[in-house]
Short mmCIF file of C-alpha atoms in Angstrom, two decimals:
data_model
loop_
_atom_site.label_atom_id
_atom_site.label_comp_id
_atom_site.label_asym_id
_atom_site.label_seq_id
_atom_site.Cartn_x
_atom_site.Cartn_y
_atom_site.Cartn_z
CA UNK C 25 -23.32 3.43 29.08
CA UNK C 26 -20.05 2.49 30.79
CA UNK C 27 -17.02 4.04 29.14
CA UNK C 28 -13.36 3.18 29.46
CA UNK C 29 -11.32 6.30 28.69
CA UNK C 30 -7.60 5.92 28.01
CA UNK C 31 -5.45 9.03 27.65
CA UNK C 32 -6.50 11.82 30.00
CA UNK C 33 -3.97 14.49 29.02
CA UNK C 34 -4.46 18.03 27.75
CA UNK C 35 -7.35 17.14 25.42
CA UNK C 36 -8.57 13.93 26.99
CA UNK C 37 -9.17 15.45 30.41
CA UNK C 38 -11.84 18.01 29.40
CA UNK C 39 -13.43 15.50 27.03
CA UNK C 40 -13.73 13.00 29.86
CA UNK C 41 -15.09 15.77 32.09
CA UNK C 42 -17.96 16.39 29.67
CA UNK C 43 -18.82 12.70 29.59
CA UNK C 44 -19.05 12.65 33.39
CA UNK C 45 -21.18 15.81 33.38
CA UNK C 46 -23.58 14.16 30.93
CA UNK C 47 -24.05 11.19 33.25
CA UNK C 48 -21.75 8.57 31.73
CA UNK C 49 -19.93 6.20 34.08
CA UNK C 50 -16.26 6.56 33.14
CA UNK C 51 -13.26 4.46 34.11
CA UNK C 52 -10.00 6.20 33.23
CA UNK C 53 -6.39 5.24 32.71
CA UNK C 54 -3.27 7.21 31.86
CA UNK C 55 0.40 6.35 32.18
CA UNK C 56 1.02 9.78 33.74
CA UNK C 57 -0.10 9.70 37.40
CA UNK C 58 -0.95 13.41 37.49
CA UNK C 59 -3.22 13.03 34.46
CA UNK C 60 -5.01 10.11 36.10
CA UNK C 61 -5.36 12.10 39.33
CA UNK C 62 -7.01 14.91 37.36
CA UNK C 63 -9.45 12.44 35.77
CA UNK C 64 -10.39 11.11 39.21
CA UNK C 65 -11.05 14.65 40.45
CA UNK C 66 -13.49 15.06 37.56
CA UNK C 67 -15.43 12.02 38.75
CA UNK C 68 -13.91 9.09 36.85
CA UNK C 69 -13.06 5.78 38.43
CA UNK C 70 -9.38 4.86 38.35
CA UNK C 71 -8.03 1.89 36.44
CA UNK C 72 -4.61 0.42 37.05
CA UNK C 73 -3.94 -0.55 33.43
CA UNK C 74 -5.21 -0.33 29.86
CA UNK C 75 -6.74 -3.77 30.15
CA UNK C 76 -8.54 -2.87 33.39
CA UNK C 77 -9.95 0.32 31.85
CA UNK C 78 -11.21 -1.61 28.82
CA UNK C 79 -12.75 -4.48 30.76
CA UNK C 80 -16.44 -4.49 31.70
CA UNK C 81 -17.39 -1.41 29.66
CA UNK C 82 -19.69 -0.77 26.72
CA UNK C 83 -17.42 1.63 24.88
CA UNK C 84 -13.67 2.33 24.91
CA UNK C 85 -12.41 5.80 24.00
CA UNK C 86 -8.73 6.53 23.44
CA UNK C 87 -7.09 9.95 23.13
CA UNK C 88 -3.36 9.40 22.62
CA UNK C 89 -0.38 11.42 21.35
CA UNK C 90 0.91 9.32 18.44
CA UNK C 91 0.44 6.39 16.07
CA UNK C 92 2.92 4.35 18.11
CA UNK C 93 0.94 4.98 21.30
CA UNK C 94 -2.26 3.85 19.61
CA UNK C 95 -0.69 0.62 18.35
CA UNK C 96 0.71 -0.13 21.81
CA UNK C 97 -2.53 0.58 23.66
CA UNK C 98 -4.65 -1.48 21.27
CA UNK C 99 -2.33 -4.26 20.11
CA UNK C 100 0.55 -4.40 22.58
CA UNK C 101 1.06 -6.63 25.60
CA UNK C 102 -1.71 -5.92 28.09
CA UNK C 103 -3.55 -3.91 25.43
CA UNK C 104 -7.21 -3.64 24.58
CA UNK C 105 -6.97 -6.59 22.21
CA UNK C 106 -6.27 -8.82 25.23
CA UNK C 107 -9.23 -7.59 27.29
CA UNK C 108 -12.47 -9.62 27.22
CA UNK C 109 -14.13 -8.20 24.10
CA UNK C 110 -17.43 -9.81 23.02
CA UNK C 111 -18.35 -7.27 20.37
CA UNK C 112 -16.89 -4.26 22.13
CA UNK C 113 -16.79 -0.94 20.26
CA UNK C 114 -13.64 1.22 20.44
CA UNK C 115 -13.37 4.85 19.34
CA UNK C 116 -9.89 6.25 18.81
CA UNK C 117 -10.02 10.05 18.93
CA UNK C 118 -6.27 10.55 18.49
CA UNK C 119 -4.81 12.26 15.43
CA UNK C 120 -2.61 9.62 13.80
CA UNK C 121 -1.58 8.12 10.48
CA UNK C 122 -4.67 6.79 8.59
CA UNK C 123 -2.81 3.58 7.77
CA UNK C 124 -2.30 2.89 11.48
CA UNK C 125 -6.04 3.20 12.08
CA UNK C 126 -6.69 0.70 9.30
CA UNK C 127 -4.10 -1.79 10.60
CA UNK C 128 -5.40 -1.56 14.17
CA UNK C 129 -9.00 -1.98 13.02
CA UNK C 130 -8.13 -5.06 10.97
CA UNK C 131 -6.36 -6.75 13.90
CA UNK C 132 -9.17 -5.93 16.31
CA UNK C 133 -11.75 -7.31 13.90
CA UNK C 134 -10.02 -10.69 14.08
CA UNK C 135 -10.86 -10.66 17.80
CA UNK C 136 -14.45 -9.51 17.38
CA UNK C 137 -13.73 -5.91 18.41
CA UNK C 138 -15.20 -3.03 16.42
CA UNK C 139 -13.32 0.22 15.79
CA UNK C 140 -13.95 3.81 14.72
CA UNK C 141 -11.36 6.49 14.08
CA UNK C 142 -12.75 9.83 15.26
CA UNK C 143 -10.15 12.63 15.50
CA UNK C 144 -11.30 16.03 16.68
CA UNK C 145 -10.85 19.70 15.83
CA UNK C 146 -11.41 22.62 18.16
CA UNK C 147 -8.47 22.48 20.54
CA UNK C 148 -8.60 22.70 24.31
CA UNK C 149 -11.27 25.41 24.23
CA UNK C 150 -13.56 23.23 22.13
CA UNK C 151 -12.86 20.19 24.31
CA UNK C 152 -13.73 22.16 27.43
CA UNK C 153 -16.89 23.65 25.95
CA UNK C 154 -18.00 20.33 24.43
CA UNK C 155 -18.13 21.89 20.96
CA UNK C 156 -15.52 19.80 19.15
CA UNK C 157 -15.89 18.85 15.51
CA UNK C 158 -15.54 15.06 15.36
CA UNK C 159 -14.61 13.41 12.05
CA UNK C 160 -15.55 9.73 12.02
CA UNK C 161 -14.31 6.86 9.90
CA UNK C 162 -15.95 3.46 10.13
CA UNK C 163 -19.27 1.65 9.98
CA UNK C 164 -22.42 3.81 10.15
CA UNK C 165 -24.10 1.47 12.64
CA UNK C 166 -21.07 1.66 14.93
CA UNK C 167 -21.24 5.44 14.76
CA UNK C 168 -24.91 5.31 15.74
CA UNK C 169 -23.96 3.28 18.81
CA UNK C 170 -21.17 5.67 19.78
CA UNK C 171 -23.07 8.86 18.95
CA UNK C 172 -24.52 9.55 22.45
CA UNK C 173 -20.99 9.68 23.88
CA UNK C 174 -19.66 11.70 20.96
CA UNK C 175 -22.48 14.23 21.30
CA UNK C 176 -21.43 14.78 24.92
CA UNK C 177 -18.02 15.92 23.66
CA UNK C 178 -18.74 17.59 20.32
CA UNK C 179 -21.19 19.79 18.49
CA UNK C 180 -20.53 18.49 14.98
CA UNK C 181 -20.20 14.75 14.38
CA UNK C 182 -19.49 14.04 10.73
CA UNK C 183 -19.27 10.59 9.15
CA UNK C 184 -16.49 10.88 6.56
CA UNK C 185 -16.24 7.33 5.23
CA UNK C 186 -14.53 4.03 6.00
CA UNK C 187 -11.84 3.33 8.59
CA UNK C 188 -9.09 5.95 8.33
CA UNK C 189 -11.26 8.53 6.58
CA UNK C 190 -11.72 10.52 9.78
CA UNK C 191 -7.94 10.81 10.11
CA UNK C 192 -7.62 11.91 6.50
CA UNK C 193 -10.17 14.68 7.02
CA UNK C 194 -8.38 15.87 10.16
CA UNK C 195 -4.99 15.97 8.45
CA UNK C 196 -6.42 17.87 5.47
CA UNK C 197 -8.02 20.39 7.81
CA UNK C 198 -4.81 20.95 9.78
CA UNK C 199 -2.75 21.24 6.62
CA UNK C 200 -4.96 24.18 5.65
CA UNK C 201 -5.16 25.83 9.08
CA UNK C 202 -1.45 25.39 9.84
CA UNK C 203 -0.36 26.73 6.46
CA UNK C 204 -2.87 29.60 6.53
CA UNK C 205 -1.65 30.71 9.96
CA UNK C 206 1.90 31.00 8.62
CA UNK C 207 0.67 33.10 5.67
CA UNK C 208 -1.21 35.39 8.07
CA UNK C 209 1.82 35.72 10.35
CA UNK C 210 4.13 36.53 7.43
CA UNK C 211 1.70 39.10 6.04
CA UNK C 212 1.44 40.93 9.33
CA UNK C 213 5.19 40.92 9.87
CA UNK C 214 5.59 42.56 6.44
CA UNK C 215 2.88 45.10 7.25
CA UNK C 216 4.49 45.98 10.56
CA UNK C 217 7.91 46.35 8.94
CA UNK C 218 6.43 49.11 6.76
CA UNK C 219 4.70 50.75 9.70
CA UNK C 220 1.14 49.66 8.88
CA UNK C 221 -1.04 49.43 11.98
CA UNK C 222 -1.98 45.72 12.45
CA UNK C 223 -5.55 46.61 13.43
CA UNK C 224 -6.04 48.63 10.25
CA UNK C 225 -4.43 45.86 8.18
CA UNK C 226 -6.81 43.38 9.83
CA UNK C 227 -9.78 45.56 8.90
CA UNK C 228 -8.60 45.72 5.29
CA UNK C 229 -8.00 41.97 4.94
CA UNK C 230 -11.28 41.11 6.69
CA UNK C 231 -13.10 42.89 3.84
CA UNK C 232 -10.88 41.47 1.11
CA UNK C 233 -10.02 38.17 -0.54
CA UNK C 234 -7.40 37.35 2.13
CA UNK C 235 -10.02 37.00 4.87
CA UNK C 236 -9.65 33.67 6.66
CA UNK C 237 -11.15 31.87 9.66
CA UNK C 238 -7.64 31.67 11.10
CA UNK C 239 -7.21 35.45 11.10
CA UNK C 240 -10.70 36.03 12.47
CA UNK C 241 -10.40 33.63 15.39
CA UNK C 242 -6.68 32.89 15.91
CA UNK C 243 -5.01 36.17 14.98
CA UNK C 244 -1.27 35.76 15.66
CA UNK C 245 -0.74 39.43 16.61
CA UNK C 246 -1.46 40.07 20.31
CA UNK C 247 -4.35 42.36 21.17
CA UNK C 248 -6.30 42.11 17.92
CA UNK C 249 -8.65 39.26 18.87
CA UNK C 250 -9.27 39.04 22.61
CA UNK C 251 -10.06 35.31 22.59
CA UNK C 252 -7.02 34.38 20.49
CA UNK C 253 -4.07 32.60 22.10
CA UNK C 254 -1.81 35.49 21.08
CA UNK C 255 -3.74 37.74 23.45
CA UNK C 256 -3.16 35.26 26.29
CA UNK C 257 0.65 34.97 26.03
CA UNK C 258 0.15 32.22 23.41
CA UNK C 259 -1.33 29.80 25.95
CA UNK C 260 -1.95 26.73 23.81
CA UNK C 261 -5.26 25.86 22.33
CA UNK C 262 -3.21 23.70 19.96
CA UNK C 263 0.52 23.47 20.49
CA UNK C 264 3.21 24.20 17.91
CA UNK C 265 4.63 20.69 18.41
CA UNK C 266 1.24 19.14 17.64
CA UNK C 267 0.84 21.17 14.47
CA UNK C 268 4.31 20.07 13.36
CA UNK C 269 3.30 16.46 14.06
CA UNK C 270 0.04 16.72 12.13
CA UNK C 271 1.66 18.35 9.13
CA UNK C 272 4.23 15.56 9.16
CA UNK C 273 1.38 13.04 9.09
CA UNK C 274 -0.19 14.90 6.16
CA UNK C 275 3.10 14.84 4.26
CA UNK C 276 3.46 11.12 4.97
CA UNK C 277 -0.09 10.40 3.82
CA UNK C 278 0.53 12.33 0.60
CA UNK C 279 3.74 10.39 0.00
CA UNK C 280 1.94 7.07 0.51
CA UNK C 281 -0.55 8.00 -2.21
CA UNK C 282 2.08 9.61 -4.47
CA UNK C 283 0.39 13.03 -4.21
CA UNK C 284 2.86 15.92 -4.72
CA UNK C 285 2.76 18.50 -1.91
CA UNK C 286 4.84 21.65 -1.60
CA UNK C 287 3.24 23.91 1.01
CA UNK C 288 2.76 21.25 3.71
CA UNK C 289 6.44 20.22 3.98
CA UNK C 290 7.56 23.87 4.13
CA UNK C 291 4.99 24.65 6.83
CA UNK C 292 6.01 21.60 8.83
CA UNK C 293 9.66 22.64 8.78
CA UNK C 294 8.80 26.15 9.93
CA UNK C 295 6.86 24.80 12.92
CA UNK C 296 9.75 22.47 13.71
CA UNK C 297 12.16 25.40 13.66
CA UNK C 298 9.82 27.39 15.91
CA UNK C 299 9.77 24.43 18.28
CA UNK C 300 13.56 24.25 18.32
CA UNK C 301 13.55 27.91 19.39
CA UNK C 302 11.46 27.15 22.48
CA UNK C 303 7.95 27.65 21.10
CA UNK C 304 6.91 23.99 20.93
CA UNK C 305 4.63 24.06 23.96
CA UNK C 306 3.04 27.38 23.03
CA UNK C 307 0.08 27.78 20.71
CA UNK C 308 0.97 27.24 17.06
CA UNK C 309 0.16 30.90 16.36
CA UNK C 310 3.39 31.64 18.25
CA UNK C 311 5.13 31.02 14.92
CA UNK C 312 4.50 34.76 14.52
CA UNK C 313 7.12 35.36 17.24
CA UNK C 314 9.59 33.17 15.39
CA UNK C 315 9.09 35.22 12.23
CA UNK C 316 10.39 38.44 13.76
CA UNK C 317 12.59 40.58 11.47
CA UNK C 318 16.34 40.17 11.54
CA UNK C 319 18.58 42.92 12.89
CA UNK C 320 19.54 45.85 10.68
CA UNK C 321 23.11 44.68 11.18
CA UNK C 322 22.38 41.31 9.57
CA UNK C 323 23.65 40.85 5.99
CA UNK C 324 20.12 39.98 4.76
#
């Protein structure tokens, strides 16, 4: 299977690397020269444009930063929609607005191009290890066709529903994980303020109703979980800026469907504030650093 891979940044690069390792012929394109250089070092052929990457391949995979990027790559001038298509299947693995996925899919269908939305969970570590969870929206037969490539990148491929459903599942997941991380960080800041050892507090919560996957695997306090980003100077598995973006998408999706949400907007604003204080490129668990106590000299 020949694959055109567009978007070889922080997540796309290790995903592409796993495809090459599994024997897929990959042609890559990225607007950032350094990212394209990295893809070539992993064994991908270089393309000079989106259209060149999409031409003469069996499957197109995109991994892009935003809804606007996805619309441009698929529908813009020189985009995938202009490449010779003849029944081509495209898999967008970006995390974007579900409505954008549906609009892009509808336009592509007019040109005989099939589309799946397939966002991922697992961060850079999961992308590197090939253990991503992949949430797929679209036709079951299209998923069957794409599955060999998806299996090369992920350990859990889940068909969620129609176009856009994969994005919905991803946003719901990140709403929970992003909000839960803030609750964990706040709890441990309170514990520390009263002199409670964070390791002992972790042991208590792990055996109580507050136990969460986030605390077990992504503990925001350094030195508690060796594999957590906090124990590696908050090197990003998933950046604060990306969590803020995803929570914003969740809030937008809720608004579109007139669903009231309270926790998600508050969590998004906290991540945005953490970003404005220089933590945007660090792991989202770095929000713990932002939540440090105020000085004793402060009025509150």
